[in-house]
Structure formats: structure tokens, C-alpha cells
mmCIF file of C-alpha atoms in Angstrom:
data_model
loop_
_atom_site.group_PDB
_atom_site.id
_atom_site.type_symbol
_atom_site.label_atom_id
_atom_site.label_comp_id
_atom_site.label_asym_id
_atom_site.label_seq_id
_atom_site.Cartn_x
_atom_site.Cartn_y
_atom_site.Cartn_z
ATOM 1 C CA UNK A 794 -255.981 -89.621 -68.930
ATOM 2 C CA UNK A 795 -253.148 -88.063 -70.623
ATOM 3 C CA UNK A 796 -253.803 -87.292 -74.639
ATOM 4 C CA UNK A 797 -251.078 -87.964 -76.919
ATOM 5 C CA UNK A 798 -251.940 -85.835 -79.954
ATOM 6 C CA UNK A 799 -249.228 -86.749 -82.954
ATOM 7 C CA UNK A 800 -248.665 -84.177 -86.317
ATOM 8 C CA UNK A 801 -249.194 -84.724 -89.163
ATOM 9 C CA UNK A 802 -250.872 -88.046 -89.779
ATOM 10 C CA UNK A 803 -249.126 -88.722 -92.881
ATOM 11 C CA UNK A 804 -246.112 -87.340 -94.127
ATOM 12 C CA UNK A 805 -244.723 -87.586 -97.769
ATOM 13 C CA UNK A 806 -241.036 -87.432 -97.965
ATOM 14 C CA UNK A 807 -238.200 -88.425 -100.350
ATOM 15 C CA UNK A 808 -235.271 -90.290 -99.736
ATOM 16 C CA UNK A 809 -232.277 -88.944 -98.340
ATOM 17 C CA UNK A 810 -234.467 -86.343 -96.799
ATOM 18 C CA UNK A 811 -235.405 -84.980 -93.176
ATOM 19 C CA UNK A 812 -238.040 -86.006 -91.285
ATOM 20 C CA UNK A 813 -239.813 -84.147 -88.178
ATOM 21 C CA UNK A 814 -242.622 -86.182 -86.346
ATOM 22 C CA UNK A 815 -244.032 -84.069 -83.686
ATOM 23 C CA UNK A 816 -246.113 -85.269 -80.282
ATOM 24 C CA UNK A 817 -248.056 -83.470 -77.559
ATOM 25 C CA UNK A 818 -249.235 -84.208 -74.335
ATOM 26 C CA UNK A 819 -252.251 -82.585 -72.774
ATOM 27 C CA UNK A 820 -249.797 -82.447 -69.734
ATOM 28 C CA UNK A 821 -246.566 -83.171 -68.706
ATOM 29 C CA UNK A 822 -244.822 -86.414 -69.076
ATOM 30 C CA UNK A 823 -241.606 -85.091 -68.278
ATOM 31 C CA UNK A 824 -239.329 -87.762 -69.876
ATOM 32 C CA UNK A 825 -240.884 -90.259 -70.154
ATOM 33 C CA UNK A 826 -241.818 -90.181 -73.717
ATOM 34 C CA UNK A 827 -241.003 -93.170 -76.466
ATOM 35 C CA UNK A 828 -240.957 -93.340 -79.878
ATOM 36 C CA UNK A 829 -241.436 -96.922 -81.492
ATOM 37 C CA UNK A 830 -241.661 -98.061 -85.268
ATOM 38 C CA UNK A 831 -244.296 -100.124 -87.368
ATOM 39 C CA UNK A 832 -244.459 -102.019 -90.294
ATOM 40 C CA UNK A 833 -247.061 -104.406 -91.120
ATOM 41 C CA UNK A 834 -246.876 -107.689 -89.433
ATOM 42 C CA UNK A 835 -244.218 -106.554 -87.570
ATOM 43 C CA UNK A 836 -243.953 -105.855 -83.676
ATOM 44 C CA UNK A 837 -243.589 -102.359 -82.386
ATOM 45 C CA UNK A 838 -239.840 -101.589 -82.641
ATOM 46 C CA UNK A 839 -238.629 -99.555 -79.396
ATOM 47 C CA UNK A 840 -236.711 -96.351 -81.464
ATOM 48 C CA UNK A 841 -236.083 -93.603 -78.698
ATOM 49 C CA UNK A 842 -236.869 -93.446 -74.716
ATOM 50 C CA UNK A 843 -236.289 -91.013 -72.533
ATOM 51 C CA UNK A 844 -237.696 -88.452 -74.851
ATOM 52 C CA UNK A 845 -234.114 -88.270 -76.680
ATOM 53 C CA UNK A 846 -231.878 -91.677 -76.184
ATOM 54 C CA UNK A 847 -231.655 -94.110 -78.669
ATOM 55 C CA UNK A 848 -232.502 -97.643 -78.181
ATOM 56 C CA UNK A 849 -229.563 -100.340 -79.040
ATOM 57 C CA UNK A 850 -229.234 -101.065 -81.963
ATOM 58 C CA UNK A 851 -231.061 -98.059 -83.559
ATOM 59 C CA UNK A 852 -229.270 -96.060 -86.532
ATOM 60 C CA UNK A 853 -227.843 -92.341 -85.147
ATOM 61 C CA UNK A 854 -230.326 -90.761 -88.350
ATOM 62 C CA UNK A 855 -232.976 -90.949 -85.967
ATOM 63 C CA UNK A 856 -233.187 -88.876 -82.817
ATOM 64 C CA UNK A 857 -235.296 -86.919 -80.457
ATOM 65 C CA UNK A 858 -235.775 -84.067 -78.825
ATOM 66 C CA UNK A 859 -238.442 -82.484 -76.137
ATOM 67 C CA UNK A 860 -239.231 -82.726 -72.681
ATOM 68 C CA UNK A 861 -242.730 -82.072 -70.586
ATOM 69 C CA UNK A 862 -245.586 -81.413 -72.975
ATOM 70 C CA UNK A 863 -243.825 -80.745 -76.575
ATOM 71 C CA UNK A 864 -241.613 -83.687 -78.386
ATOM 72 C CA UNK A 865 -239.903 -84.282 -81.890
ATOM 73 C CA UNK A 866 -238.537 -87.278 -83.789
ATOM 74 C CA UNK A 867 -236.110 -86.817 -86.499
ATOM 75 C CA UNK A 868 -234.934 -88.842 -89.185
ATOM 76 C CA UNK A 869 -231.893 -87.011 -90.882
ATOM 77 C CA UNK A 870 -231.987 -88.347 -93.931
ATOM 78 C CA UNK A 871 -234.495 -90.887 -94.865
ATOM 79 C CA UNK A 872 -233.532 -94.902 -95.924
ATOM 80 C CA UNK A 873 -236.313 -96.748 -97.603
ATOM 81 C CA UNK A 874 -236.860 -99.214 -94.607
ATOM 82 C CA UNK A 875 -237.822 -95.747 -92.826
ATOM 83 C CA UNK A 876 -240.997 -95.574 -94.262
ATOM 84 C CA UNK A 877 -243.648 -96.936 -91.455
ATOM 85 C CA UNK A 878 -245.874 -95.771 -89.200
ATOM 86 C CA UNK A 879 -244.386 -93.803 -86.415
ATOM 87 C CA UNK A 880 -246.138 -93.117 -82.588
ATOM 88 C CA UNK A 881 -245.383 -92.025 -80.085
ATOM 89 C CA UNK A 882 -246.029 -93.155 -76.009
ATOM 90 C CA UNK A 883 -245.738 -91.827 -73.001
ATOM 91 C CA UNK A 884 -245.179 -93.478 -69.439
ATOM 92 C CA UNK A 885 -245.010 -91.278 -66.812
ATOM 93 C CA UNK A 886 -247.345 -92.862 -65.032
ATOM 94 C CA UNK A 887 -247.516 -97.090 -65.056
ATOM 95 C CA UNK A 888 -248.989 -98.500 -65.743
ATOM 96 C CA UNK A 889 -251.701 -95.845 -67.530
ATOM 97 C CA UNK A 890 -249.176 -95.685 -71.309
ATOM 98 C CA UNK A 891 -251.165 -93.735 -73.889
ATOM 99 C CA UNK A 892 -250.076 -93.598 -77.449
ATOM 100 C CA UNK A 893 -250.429 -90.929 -79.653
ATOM 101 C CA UNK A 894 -252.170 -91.833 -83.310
ATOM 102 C CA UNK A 895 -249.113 -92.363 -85.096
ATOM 103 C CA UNK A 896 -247.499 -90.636 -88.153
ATOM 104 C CA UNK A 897 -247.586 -92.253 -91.358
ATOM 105 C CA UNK A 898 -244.070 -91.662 -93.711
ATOM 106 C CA UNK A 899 -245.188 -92.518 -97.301
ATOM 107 C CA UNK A 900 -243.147 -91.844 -100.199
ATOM 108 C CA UNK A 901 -243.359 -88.867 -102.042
ATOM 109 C CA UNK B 1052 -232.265 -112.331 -78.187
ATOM 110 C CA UNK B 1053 -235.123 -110.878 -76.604
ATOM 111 C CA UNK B 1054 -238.555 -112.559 -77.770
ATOM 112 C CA UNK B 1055 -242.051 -112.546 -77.255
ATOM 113 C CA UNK B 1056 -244.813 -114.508 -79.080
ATOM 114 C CA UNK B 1057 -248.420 -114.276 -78.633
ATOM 115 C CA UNK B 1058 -251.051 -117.028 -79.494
ATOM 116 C CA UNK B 1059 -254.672 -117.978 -78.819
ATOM 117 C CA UNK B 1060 -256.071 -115.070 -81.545
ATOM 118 C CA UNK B 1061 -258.912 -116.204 -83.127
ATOM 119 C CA UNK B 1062 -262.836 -115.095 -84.389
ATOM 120 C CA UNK B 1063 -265.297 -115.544 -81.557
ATOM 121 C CA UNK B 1064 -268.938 -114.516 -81.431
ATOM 122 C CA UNK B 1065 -270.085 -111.817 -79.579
ATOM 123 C CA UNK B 1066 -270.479 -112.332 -75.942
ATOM 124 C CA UNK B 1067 -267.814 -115.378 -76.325
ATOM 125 C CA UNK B 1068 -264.561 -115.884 -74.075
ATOM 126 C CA UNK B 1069 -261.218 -116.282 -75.709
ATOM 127 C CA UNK B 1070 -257.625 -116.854 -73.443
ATOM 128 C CA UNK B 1071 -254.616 -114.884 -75.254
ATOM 129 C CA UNK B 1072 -251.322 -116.564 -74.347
ATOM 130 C CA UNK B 1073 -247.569 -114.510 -74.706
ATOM 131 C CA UNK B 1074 -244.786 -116.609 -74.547
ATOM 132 C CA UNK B 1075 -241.205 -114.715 -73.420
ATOM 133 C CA UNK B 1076 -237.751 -115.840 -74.484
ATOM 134 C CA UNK B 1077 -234.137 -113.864 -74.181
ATOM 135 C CA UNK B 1078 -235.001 -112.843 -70.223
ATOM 136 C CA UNK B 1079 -235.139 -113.473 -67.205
ATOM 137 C CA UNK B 1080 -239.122 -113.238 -66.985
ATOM 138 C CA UNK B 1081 -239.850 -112.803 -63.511
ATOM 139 C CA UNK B 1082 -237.790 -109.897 -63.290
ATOM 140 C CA UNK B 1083 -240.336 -107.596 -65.575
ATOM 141 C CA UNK B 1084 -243.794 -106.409 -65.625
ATOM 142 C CA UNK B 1085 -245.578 -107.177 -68.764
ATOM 143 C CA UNK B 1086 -248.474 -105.764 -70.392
ATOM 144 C CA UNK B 1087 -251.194 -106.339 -72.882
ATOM 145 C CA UNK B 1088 -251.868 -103.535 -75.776
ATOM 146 C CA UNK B 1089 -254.473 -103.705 -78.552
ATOM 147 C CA UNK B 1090 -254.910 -101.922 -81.591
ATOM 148 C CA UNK B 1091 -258.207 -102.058 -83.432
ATOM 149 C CA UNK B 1092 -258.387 -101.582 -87.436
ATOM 150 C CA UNK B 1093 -257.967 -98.295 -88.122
ATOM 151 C CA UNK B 1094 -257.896 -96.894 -84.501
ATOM 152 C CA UNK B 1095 -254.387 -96.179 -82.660
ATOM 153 C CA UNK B 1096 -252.966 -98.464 -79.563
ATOM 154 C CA UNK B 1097 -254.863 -98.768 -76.576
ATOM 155 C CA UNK B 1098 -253.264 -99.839 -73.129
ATOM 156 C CA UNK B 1099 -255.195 -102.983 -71.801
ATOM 157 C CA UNK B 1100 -253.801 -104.723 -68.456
ATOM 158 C CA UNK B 1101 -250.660 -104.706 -66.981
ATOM 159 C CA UNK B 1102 -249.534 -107.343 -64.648
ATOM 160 C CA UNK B 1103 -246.291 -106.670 -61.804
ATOM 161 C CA UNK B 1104 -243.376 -109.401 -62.174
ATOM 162 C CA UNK B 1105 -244.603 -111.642 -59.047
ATOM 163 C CA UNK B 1106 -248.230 -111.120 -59.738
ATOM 164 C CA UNK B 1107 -248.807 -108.833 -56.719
ATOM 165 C CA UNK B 1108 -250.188 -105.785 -59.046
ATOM 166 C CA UNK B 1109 -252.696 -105.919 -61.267
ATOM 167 C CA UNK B 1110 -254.571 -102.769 -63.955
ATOM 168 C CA UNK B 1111 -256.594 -102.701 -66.458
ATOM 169 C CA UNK B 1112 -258.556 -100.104 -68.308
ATOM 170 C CA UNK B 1113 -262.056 -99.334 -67.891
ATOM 171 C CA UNK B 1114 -263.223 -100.606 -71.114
ATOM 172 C CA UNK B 1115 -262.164 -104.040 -69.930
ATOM 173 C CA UNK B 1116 -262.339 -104.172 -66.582
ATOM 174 C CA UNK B 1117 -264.732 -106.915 -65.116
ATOM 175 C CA UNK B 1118 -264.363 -108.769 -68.298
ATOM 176 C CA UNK B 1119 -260.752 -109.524 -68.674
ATOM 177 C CA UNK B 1120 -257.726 -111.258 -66.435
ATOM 178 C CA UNK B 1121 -254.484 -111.190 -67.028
ATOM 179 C CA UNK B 1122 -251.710 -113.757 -64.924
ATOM 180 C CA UNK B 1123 -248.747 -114.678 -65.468
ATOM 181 C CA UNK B 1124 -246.918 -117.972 -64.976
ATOM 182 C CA UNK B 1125 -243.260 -117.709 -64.272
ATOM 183 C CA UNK B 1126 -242.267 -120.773 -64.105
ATOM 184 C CA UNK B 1127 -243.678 -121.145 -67.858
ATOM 185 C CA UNK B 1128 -242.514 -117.686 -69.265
ATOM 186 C CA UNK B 1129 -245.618 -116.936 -69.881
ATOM 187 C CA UNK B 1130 -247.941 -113.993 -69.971
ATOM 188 C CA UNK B 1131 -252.042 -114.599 -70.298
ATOM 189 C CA UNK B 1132 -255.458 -112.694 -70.501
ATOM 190 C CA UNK B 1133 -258.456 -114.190 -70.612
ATOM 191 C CA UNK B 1134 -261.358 -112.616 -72.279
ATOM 192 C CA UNK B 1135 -264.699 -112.888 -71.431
ATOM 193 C CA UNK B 1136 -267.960 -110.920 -72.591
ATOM 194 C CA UNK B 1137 -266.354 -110.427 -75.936
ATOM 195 C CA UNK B 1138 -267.899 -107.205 -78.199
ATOM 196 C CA UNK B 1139 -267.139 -105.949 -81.218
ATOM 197 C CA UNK B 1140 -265.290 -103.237 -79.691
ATOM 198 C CA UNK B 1141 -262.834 -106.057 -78.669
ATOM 199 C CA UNK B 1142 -262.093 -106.794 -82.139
ATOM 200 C CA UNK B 1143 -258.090 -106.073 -82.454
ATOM 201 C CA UNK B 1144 -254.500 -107.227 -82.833
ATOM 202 C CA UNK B 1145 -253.503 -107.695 -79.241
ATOM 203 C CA UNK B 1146 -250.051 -107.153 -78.456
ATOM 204 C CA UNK B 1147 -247.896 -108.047 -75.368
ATOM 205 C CA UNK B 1148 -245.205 -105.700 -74.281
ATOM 206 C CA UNK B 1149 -242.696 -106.349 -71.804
ATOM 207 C CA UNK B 1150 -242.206 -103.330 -68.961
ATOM 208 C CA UNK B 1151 -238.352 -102.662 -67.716
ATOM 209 C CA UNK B 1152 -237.804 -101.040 -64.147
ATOM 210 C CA UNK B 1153 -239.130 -97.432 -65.495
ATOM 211 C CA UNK B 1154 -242.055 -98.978 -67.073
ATOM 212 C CA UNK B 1155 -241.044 -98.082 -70.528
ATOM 213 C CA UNK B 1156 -242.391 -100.986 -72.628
ATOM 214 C CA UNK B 1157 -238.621 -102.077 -74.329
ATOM 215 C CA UNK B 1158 -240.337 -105.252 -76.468
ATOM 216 C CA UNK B 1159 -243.190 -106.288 -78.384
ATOM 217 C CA UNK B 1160 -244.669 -109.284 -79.512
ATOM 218 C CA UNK B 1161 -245.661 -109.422 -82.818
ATOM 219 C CA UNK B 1162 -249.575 -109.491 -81.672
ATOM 220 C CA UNK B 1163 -252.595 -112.098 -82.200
ATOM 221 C CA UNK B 1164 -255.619 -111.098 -83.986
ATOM 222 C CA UNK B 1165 -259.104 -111.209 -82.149
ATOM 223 C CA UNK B 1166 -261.816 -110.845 -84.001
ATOM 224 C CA UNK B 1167 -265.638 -110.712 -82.632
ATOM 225 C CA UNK B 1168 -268.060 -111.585 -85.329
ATOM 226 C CA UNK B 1169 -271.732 -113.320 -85.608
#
């Protein structure tokens, strides 16, 4: 099974600030790494595939980066509908997805 | 717009059954694999069963396997799993996901809360 490891679990930012969400895999995924959003009650919003392309409809502030075993999301300058719970998921492999923990953004 | 709703949640005893149902909307829903994902309270999501667009293909993980089904019915848009030998570890929001051509999983439902209690 591949481990998704996400850092940190929470992270307090302020508005109109950057963001950097960071996810390991215990081995490589290649590409095939997504990054979705969550906010209670809500279903998991598809943000970035491919390790770096955004999904339609998703703002340019958020972006990623990383390929194989070492990934980043960004969010250039935090909105307040930003704050959620971020994970990440990779799948390489279907139809064995793993998710990493998740990042929390909370309001500093 | 592309849609999915699950239904069937509910609080079962332990060692109770339980069908989940996941209606599509938006697409064509023969075309896609779809999949089942939980998250329990306070735990991160866990991959359950996946199901290939005509039925031919069909995973699930080891902590359910011999317990659950998934189908499909695509004449009905819809996506099932049906739960038997329910534990507390089964207690979770259950989410379906739809699968595109490189698996990713593009949509969610919104999810259906299980919950196994005495």
C-alpha cells in the first residue's frame, strides 16, 4: 500500500496570505497525485490533478507542484472560503487511491 | 451539471446489513467507473470498492472484503453497496466518487452517514 503522509496537520494563516500544503508518498506515484477540498457537509471538491493542473472551474490562487514521491499545494493569497481541510490522493494504481490525512487551514 | 447523491445511511446494530445507494446525474453513467470511499470520525478517507463501468471489474479492500458488494445499475444511474456483518469499525460517512478514464476520482457525492451502534 502506498502511504500518503500530509504536513502540517493544521496550518494557521491570515488572509491574503500564502499557503504551502505539502504530501509524500512512501513511493512513487508519478503524476498521478490530486488535491481535493473539504468543508463540512460538503462533498470533496476535485482542486488539482495531475500533480499540477487545475480542475475547471478552480481559481488560478491555487496550484501545484511535484512529481514522484514529493508534492506541494499553494494558495497565493488566501480568500476566506479557503479555509477547509485540504488532502491529498494519489492514483497511480486503480483502483488502490490512498489519501493522505489532510491539512487543516484555520485562521490565524 | 455533474451530480451524485448518496442515500440509505442510517444507525444499524452491530453485526446488521445496511444497502448504500448513489444516484448519478450530469453523465453519461455507463461510461465511468465509480467508487465507494469512507471516512470515519476523526480518521482520514479510506478507499472501499470500486466497480468498472459495465460491471466486469470488481475491488475492494481487505477490511471489507467478504462482507460488502458493490453493483451498479446502468440503466438506473445508479451506484450500490451492500453491507453486511456491520462493526463498529464500519461506522463512517460513506462517499461515492465517480472514476474518469485515468482513474482520478473527478466527483463526489456529498456522502451518507453509517453508524453501527447497540
Amino acid at each position: 500500500e502506498i502511504v500518503m503522509t500530509q504536513s502540517p496537520a493544521t496550518l494557521p494563516v491570515s488572509l491574503g496570505e500564502r499557503a504551502s500544503l505539502s504530501c509524500r508518498a512512501s513511493q512513487s506515484v508519478s503524476s498521478n497525485l490530486a488535491w481535493y477540498q473539504k468543508k463540512p457537509g460538503q462533498a470533496p471538491r476535485l482542486l488539482i490533478y495531475g500533480a499540477s493542473t487545475r480542475a475547471t472551474g478552480v481559481p488560478a490562487r491555487f496550484s501545484g507542484s511535484g512529481s514522484g514521491t514529493e508534492f506541494t499545494l499553494t494558495i497565493s493569497s488566501l480568500q476566506s472560503e479557503d479555509f477547509a481541510v485540504y488532502f491529498c490522493q494519489q492514483y497511480n494504481k486503480w483502483p488502490l487511491y490512498t489519501f493522505g490525512q489532510g491539512t487543516k487551514l484555520e485562521i490565524k | 451539471e455533474v451530480e451524485m447523491v448518496e442515500s440509505g445511511g442510517g444507525q444499524v446494530k452491530p453485526g446488521g446489513s445496511l444497502r448504500l445507494s448513489c444516484a448519478g446525474s450530469g453523465f453519461t453513467f455507463s461510461r465511468y467507473s465509480m467508487n465507494w470511499v469512507r471516512q470515519a470520525p476523526g480518521k482520514g478517507l479510506e478507499w472501499v470498492s470500486s466497480i468498472s463501468s459495465y460491471s466486469t471489474y470488481m475491488f475492494y479492500a481487505d477490511s471489507v472484503k467478504g462482507r460488502f458488494t458493490i453493483s451498479r445499475d446502468n440503466a438506473k444511474n445508479s451506484l450500490y453497496l451492500q453491507m453486511s456483518s456491520l462493526g463498529a469499525e464500519d461506522t463512517a460517512v460513506y462517499y461515492c466518487a465517480r472514476g474518469d478514464t485515468t482513474s482520478l476520482t473527478d466527483y463526489w457525492g456529498q456522502g451518507t452517514l453509517v453508524t453501527v451502534s447497540s
